CSV table of C-alpha atoms in Angstrom, one decimal:
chain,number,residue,atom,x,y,z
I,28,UNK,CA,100.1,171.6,131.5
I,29,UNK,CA,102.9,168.7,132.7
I,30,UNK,CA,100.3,167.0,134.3
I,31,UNK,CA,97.9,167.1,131.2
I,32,UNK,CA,101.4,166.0,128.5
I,33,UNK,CA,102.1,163.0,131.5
I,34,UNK,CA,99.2,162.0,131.4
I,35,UNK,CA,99.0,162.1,127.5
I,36,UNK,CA,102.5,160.5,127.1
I,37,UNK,CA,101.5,157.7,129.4
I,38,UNK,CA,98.0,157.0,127.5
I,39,UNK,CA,100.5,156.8,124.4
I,40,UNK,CA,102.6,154.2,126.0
I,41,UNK,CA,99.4,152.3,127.2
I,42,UNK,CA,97.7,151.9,124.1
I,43,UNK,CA,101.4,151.2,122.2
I,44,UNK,CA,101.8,148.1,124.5
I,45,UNK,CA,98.3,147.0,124.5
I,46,UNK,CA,99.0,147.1,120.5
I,47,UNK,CA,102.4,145.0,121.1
I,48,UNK,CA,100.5,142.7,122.9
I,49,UNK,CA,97.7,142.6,120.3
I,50,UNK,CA,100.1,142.2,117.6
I,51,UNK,CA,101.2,139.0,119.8
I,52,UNK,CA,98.3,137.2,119.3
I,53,UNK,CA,97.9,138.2,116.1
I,54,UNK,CA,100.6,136.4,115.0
I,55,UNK,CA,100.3,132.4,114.5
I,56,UNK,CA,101.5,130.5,117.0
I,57,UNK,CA,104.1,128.0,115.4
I,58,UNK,CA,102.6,124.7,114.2
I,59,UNK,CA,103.1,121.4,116.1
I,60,UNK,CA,105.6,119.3,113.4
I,61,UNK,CA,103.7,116.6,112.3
I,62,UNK,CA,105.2,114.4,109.6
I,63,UNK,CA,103.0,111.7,107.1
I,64,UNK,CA,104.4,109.2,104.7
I,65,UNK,CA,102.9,109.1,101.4
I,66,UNK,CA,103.4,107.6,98.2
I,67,UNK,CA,103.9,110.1,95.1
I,68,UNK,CA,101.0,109.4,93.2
I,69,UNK,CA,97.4,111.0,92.3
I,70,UNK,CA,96.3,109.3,95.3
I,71,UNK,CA,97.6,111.5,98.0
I,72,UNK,CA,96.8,114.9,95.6
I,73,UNK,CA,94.2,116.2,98.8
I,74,UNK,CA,96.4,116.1,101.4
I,75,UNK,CA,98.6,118.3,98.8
I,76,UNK,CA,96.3,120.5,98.5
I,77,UNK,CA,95.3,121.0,102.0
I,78,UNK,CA,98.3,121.9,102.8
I,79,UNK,CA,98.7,124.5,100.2
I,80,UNK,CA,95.2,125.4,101.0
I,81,UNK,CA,96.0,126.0,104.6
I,82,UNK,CA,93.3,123.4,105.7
I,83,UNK,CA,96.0,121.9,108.1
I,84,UNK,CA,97.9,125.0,109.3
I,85,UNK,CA,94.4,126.6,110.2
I,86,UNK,CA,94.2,124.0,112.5
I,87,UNK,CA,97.5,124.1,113.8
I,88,UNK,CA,99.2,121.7,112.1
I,89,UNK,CA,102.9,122.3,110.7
I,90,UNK,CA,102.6,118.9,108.0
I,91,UNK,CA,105.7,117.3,106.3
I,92,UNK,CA,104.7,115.1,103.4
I,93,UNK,CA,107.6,112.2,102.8
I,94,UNK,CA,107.2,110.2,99.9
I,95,UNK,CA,107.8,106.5,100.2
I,96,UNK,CA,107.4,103.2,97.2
I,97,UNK,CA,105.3,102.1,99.1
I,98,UNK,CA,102.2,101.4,102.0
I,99,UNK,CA,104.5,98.4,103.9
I,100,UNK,CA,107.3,101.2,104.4
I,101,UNK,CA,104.7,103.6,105.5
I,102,UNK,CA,103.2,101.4,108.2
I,103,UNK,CA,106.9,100.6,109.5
I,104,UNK,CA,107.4,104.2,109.6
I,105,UNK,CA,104.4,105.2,111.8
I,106,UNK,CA,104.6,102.3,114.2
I,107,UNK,CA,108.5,103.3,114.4
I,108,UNK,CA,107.4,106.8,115.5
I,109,UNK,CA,109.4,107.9,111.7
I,110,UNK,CA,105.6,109.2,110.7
I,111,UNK,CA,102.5,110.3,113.3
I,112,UNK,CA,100.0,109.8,110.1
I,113,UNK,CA,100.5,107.7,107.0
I,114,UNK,CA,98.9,106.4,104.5
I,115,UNK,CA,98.5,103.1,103.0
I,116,UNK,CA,96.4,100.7,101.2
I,117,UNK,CA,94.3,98.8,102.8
I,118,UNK,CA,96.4,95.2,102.1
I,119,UNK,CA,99.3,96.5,103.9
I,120,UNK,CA,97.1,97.9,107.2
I,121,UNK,CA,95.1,94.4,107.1
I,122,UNK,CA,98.7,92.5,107.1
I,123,UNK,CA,100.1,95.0,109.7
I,124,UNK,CA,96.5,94.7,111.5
I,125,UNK,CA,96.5,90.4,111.6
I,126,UNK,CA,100.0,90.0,112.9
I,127,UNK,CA,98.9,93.0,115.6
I,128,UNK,CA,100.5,95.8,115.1
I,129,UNK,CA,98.5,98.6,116.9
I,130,UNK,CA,97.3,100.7,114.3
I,131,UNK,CA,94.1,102.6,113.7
I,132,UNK,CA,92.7,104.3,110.3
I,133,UNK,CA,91.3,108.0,111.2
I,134,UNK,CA,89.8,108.7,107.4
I,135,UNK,CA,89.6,107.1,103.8
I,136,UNK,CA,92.4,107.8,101.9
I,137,UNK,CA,91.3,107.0,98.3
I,138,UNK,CA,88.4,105.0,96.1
I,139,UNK,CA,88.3,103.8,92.5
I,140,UNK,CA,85.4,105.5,90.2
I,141,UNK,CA,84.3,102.0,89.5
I,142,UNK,CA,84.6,102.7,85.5
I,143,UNK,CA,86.1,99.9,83.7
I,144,UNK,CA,88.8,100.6,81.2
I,145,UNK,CA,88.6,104.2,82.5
I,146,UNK,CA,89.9,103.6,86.2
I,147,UNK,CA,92.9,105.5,87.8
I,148,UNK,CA,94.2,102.1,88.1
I,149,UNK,CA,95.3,99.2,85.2
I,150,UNK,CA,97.6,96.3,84.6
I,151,UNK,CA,99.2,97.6,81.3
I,152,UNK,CA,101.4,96.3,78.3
I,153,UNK,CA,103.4,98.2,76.3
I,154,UNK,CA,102.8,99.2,72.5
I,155,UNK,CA,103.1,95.8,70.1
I,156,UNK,CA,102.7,93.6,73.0
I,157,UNK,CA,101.6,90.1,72.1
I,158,UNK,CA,99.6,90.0,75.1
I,159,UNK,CA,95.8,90.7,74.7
I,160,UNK,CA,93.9,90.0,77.9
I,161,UNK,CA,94.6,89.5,81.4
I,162,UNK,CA,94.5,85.8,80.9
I,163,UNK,CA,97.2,85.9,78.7
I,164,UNK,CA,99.4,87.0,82.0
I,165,UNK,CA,100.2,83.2,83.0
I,166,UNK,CA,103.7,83.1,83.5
I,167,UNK,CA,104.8,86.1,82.5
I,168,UNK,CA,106.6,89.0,84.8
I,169,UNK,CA,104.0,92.1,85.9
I,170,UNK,CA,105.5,94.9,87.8
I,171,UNK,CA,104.0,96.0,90.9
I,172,UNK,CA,105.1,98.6,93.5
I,173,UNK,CA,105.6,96.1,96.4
I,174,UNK,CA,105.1,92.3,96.8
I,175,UNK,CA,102.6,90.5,98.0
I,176,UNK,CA,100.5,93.6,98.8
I,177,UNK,CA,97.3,95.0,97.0
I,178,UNK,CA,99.1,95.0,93.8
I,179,UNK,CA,99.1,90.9,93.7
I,180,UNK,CA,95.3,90.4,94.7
I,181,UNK,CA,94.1,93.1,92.4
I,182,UNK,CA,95.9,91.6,89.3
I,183,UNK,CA,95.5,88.0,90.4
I,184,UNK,CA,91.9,89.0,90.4
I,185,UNK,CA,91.5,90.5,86.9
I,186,UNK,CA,93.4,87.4,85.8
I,187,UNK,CA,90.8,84.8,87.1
I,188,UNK,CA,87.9,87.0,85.8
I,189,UNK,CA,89.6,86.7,82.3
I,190,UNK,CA,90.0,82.5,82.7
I,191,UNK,CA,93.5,82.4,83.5
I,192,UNK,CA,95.6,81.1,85.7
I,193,UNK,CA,96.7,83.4,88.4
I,194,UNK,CA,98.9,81.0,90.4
I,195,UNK,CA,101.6,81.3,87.7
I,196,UNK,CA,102.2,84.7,88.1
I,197,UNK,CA,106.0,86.5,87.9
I,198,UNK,CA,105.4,89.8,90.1
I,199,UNK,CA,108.5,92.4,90.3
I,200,UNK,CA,108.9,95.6,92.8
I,201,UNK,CA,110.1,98.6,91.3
I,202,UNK,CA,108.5,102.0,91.9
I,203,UNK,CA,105.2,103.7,90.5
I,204,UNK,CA,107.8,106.2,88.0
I,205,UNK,CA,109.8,103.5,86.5
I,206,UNK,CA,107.1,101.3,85.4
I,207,UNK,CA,106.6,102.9,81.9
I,208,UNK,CA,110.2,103.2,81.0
I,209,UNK,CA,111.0,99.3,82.3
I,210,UNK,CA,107.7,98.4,80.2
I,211,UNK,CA,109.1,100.1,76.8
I,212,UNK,CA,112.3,98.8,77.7
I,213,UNK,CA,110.9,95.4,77.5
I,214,UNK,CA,112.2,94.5,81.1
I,215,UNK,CA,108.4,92.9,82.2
I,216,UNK,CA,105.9,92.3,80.4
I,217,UNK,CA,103.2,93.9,82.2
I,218,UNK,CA,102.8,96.4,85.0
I,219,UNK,CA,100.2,97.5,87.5
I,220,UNK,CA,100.2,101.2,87.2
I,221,UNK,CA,98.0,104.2,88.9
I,222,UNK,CA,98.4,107.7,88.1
I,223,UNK,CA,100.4,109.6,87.0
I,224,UNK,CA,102.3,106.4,86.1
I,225,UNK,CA,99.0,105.2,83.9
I,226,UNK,CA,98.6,108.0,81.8
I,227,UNK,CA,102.6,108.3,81.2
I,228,UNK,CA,102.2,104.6,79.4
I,229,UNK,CA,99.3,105.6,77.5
I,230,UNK,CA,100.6,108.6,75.8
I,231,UNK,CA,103.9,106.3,74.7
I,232,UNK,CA,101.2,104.0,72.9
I,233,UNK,CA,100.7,101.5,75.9
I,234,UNK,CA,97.4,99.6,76.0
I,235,UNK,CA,95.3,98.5,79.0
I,236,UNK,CA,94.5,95.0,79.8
I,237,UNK,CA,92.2,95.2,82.6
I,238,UNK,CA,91.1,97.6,85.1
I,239,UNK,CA,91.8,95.7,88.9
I,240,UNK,CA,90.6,97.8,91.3
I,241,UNK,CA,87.1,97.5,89.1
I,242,UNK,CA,87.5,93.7,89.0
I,243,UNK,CA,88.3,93.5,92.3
I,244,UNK,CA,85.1,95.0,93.9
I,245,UNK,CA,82.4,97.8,92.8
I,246,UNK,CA,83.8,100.9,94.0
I,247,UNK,CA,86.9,99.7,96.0
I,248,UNK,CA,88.2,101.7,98.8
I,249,UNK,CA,92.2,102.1,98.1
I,250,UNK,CA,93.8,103.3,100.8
I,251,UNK,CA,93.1,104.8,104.0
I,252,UNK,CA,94.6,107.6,106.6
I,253,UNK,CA,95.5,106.1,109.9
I,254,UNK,CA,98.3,106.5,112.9
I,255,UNK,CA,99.2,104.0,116.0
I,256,UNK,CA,96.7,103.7,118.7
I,257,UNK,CA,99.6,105.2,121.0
I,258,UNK,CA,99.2,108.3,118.3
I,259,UNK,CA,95.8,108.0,119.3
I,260,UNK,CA,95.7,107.9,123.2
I,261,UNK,CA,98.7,110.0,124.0
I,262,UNK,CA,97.5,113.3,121.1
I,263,UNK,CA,93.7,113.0,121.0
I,264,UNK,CA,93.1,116.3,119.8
I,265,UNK,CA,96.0,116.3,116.9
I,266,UNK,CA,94.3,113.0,115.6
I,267,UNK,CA,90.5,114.8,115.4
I,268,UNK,CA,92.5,118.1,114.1
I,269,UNK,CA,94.5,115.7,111.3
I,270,UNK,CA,91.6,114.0,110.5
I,271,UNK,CA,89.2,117.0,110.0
I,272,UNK,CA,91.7,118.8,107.6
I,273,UNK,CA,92.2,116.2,105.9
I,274,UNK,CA,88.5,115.5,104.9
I,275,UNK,CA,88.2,118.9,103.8
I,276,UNK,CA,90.9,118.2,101.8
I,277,UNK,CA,89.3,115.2,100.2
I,278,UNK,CA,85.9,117.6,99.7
I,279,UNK,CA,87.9,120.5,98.0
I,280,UNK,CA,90.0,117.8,95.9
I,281,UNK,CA,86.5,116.4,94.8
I,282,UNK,CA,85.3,119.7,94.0
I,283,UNK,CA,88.5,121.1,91.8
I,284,UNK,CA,89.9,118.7,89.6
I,285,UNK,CA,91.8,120.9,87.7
I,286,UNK,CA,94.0,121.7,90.9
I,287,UNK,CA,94.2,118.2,91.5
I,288,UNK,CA,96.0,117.9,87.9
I,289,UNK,CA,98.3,121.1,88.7
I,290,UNK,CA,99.4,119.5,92.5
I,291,UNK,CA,100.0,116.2,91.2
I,292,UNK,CA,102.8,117.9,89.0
I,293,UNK,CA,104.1,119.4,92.1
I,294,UNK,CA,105.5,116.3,93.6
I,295,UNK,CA,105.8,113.9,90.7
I,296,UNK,CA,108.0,114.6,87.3
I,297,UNK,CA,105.0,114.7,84.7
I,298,UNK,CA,104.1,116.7,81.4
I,299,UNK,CA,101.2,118.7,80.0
I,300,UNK,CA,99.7,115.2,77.9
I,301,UNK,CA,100.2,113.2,80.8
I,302,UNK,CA,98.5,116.2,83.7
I,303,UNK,CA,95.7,117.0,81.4
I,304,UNK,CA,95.4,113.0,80.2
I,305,UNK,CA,95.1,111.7,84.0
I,306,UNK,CA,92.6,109.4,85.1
I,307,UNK,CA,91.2,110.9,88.5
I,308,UNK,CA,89.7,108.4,91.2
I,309,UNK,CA,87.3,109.1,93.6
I,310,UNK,CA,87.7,110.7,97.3
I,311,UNK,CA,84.2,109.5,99.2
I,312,UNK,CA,84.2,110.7,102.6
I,313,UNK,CA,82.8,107.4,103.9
I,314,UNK,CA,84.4,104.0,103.7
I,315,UNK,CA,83.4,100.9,101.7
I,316,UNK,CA,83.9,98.3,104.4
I,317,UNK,CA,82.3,95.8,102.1
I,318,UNK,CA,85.0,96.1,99.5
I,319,UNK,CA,87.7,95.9,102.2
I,320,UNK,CA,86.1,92.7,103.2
I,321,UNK,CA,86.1,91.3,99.5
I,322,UNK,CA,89.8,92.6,99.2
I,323,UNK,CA,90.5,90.7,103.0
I,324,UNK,CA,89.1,87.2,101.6
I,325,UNK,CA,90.9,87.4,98.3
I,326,UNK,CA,94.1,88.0,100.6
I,327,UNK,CA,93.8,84.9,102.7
I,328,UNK,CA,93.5,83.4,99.7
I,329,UNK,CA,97.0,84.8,98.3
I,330,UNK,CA,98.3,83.6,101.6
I,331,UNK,CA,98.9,87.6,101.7
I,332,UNK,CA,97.3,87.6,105.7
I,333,UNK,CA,98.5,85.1,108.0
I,334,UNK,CA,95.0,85.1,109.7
I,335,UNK,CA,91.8,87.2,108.7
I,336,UNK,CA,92.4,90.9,110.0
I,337,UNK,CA,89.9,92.0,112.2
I,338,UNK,CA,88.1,95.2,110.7
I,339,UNK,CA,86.5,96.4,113.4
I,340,UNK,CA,89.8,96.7,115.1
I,341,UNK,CA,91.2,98.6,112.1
I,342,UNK,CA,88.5,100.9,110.6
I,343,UNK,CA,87.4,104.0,112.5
């Protein structure tokens, strides 16, 4: 009988620690940290909600989104080792890419729908404005996120396609959520805006002028995903891991716009009128290299690029 309860009380014990073992593995391993600038704007709403999704951590990434004014910051970030992921329009990775800085774009980041007058994107003016068409934009002061970036080709370009001049141009930096308050406030007279920021103008009577991304190029690619080629070399398998969540989280934005519209409020300061009223842009898996190359050409020509990037050496 002591033998048999031994032998019992031992099987007990054996199975209780193969358990505590099992219950071991069970448990998720902690996440390597990996932080990504972003700009607070509809733009970035897929990576927000892959991360709520669990797209990322599934893949054993522990993400920190940091929100910056900017792509220019972003880029300094990353190659800084602040960020191992940003993301950044395309003018600011071409600029970074020309004067060769060692960066590399894993995904697409964001696209215009192509719709004019009902992109995500539009130089605005406020309610009563004198100013009736992008040609009217001569000489007057336009706010734009950052200078001499994506913002100034875009608008310079939907000022040529309206007749005007768009060498006389007055561009101000200020960021995407004080645009409709400095534009009611009369402090410029016109502002490039995406959402969240476009919709907030709209819905305090604001009218738009033209849509730039749309007169820039037939369904222009934005922005892109990308990291430093020493991202790339040294952590091979955190780049393909980053880059497959976050095209499914570009597929599950696409397919859900109505969570798109609730995330977007969970990182920007916007009402019910302005998250129902947003303008939503397009996440395509694949790049449109020929719109980066229209957007490349119209930035030599804004003396934005000090020599034509090299898109081969940027795209993936």
């Amino acid at each position: 009988m002591r033998r048999i309860l031994a032998a019992a009380i031992a099987a007990v014990l054996l199975l209780t620690g193969a358990a505590c073992t099992d219950d071991k593995k069970v448990e998720a391993a902690p996440g390597t940290k990996v932080s990504v600038g972003v700009i607070p704007i509809i733009d970035v709403a897929p990576i927000y909600l892959g991360k709520q999704k669990g797209f990322f951590a599934k893949r054993g990434i522990d993400l920190t989104l940091t929100p910056e004014q900017g792509g220019a910051p972003i880029v300094e970030g990353v190659l800084g080792g602040k960020y191992q992921f940003g993301f950044s329009n395309v003018t600011s990775l071409m600029a970074a890419q020309s004067a060769g800085a060692p960066l590399k774009a894993v995904a697409s980041g964001v696209a215009s729908n192509g719709r004019a007058g009902r992109d995500f994107s539009a130089i605005v003016v406020r309610d009563g404005s004198p100013i009736r068409s992008a040609r009217d934009l001569s000489g007057k002061r336009i706010a734009v996120n950052t200078l001499k970036n994506l913002g100034d080709t875009t608008v310079r370009q939907s000022v040529r396609r309206a007749g005007g001049n768009a060498d006389n141009l007055s561009f101000q930096a200020m960021p995407f959520p004080d645009m409709p308050g400095a534009l009611q406030a009369g402090k410029v007279d016109a502002a490039w805006v995406v959402e969240p920021a476009l919709s907030a103008v709209l819905t305090q009577g604001g009218q738009i002028l033209a849509s730039n991304f749309v007169d820039t190029a037939p369904d222009l690619t934005v922005a892109l995903y990308f990291t430093s080629r020493g991202t790339m070399t040294a952590k091979p398998q955190l780049v393909t891991d980053f880059t497959e969540a976050i095209k499914e989280s570009m597929r599950y934005a696409a397919g859900h716009p109505e969570e798109v519209r609730d995330v977007v409020g969970t990182y920007t300061q916007i009402n019910d009128t302005v998250r129902i009223a947003m303008i939503l842009p397009s996440w395509p898996e694949d790049i449109n290299r020929r719109s980066l190359e229209r957007v490349a050409t119209l930035g030599q020509r804004d003396g934005i690029f000090t020599k034509a990037p090299t898109l081969d050496q940027l795209l993936p």
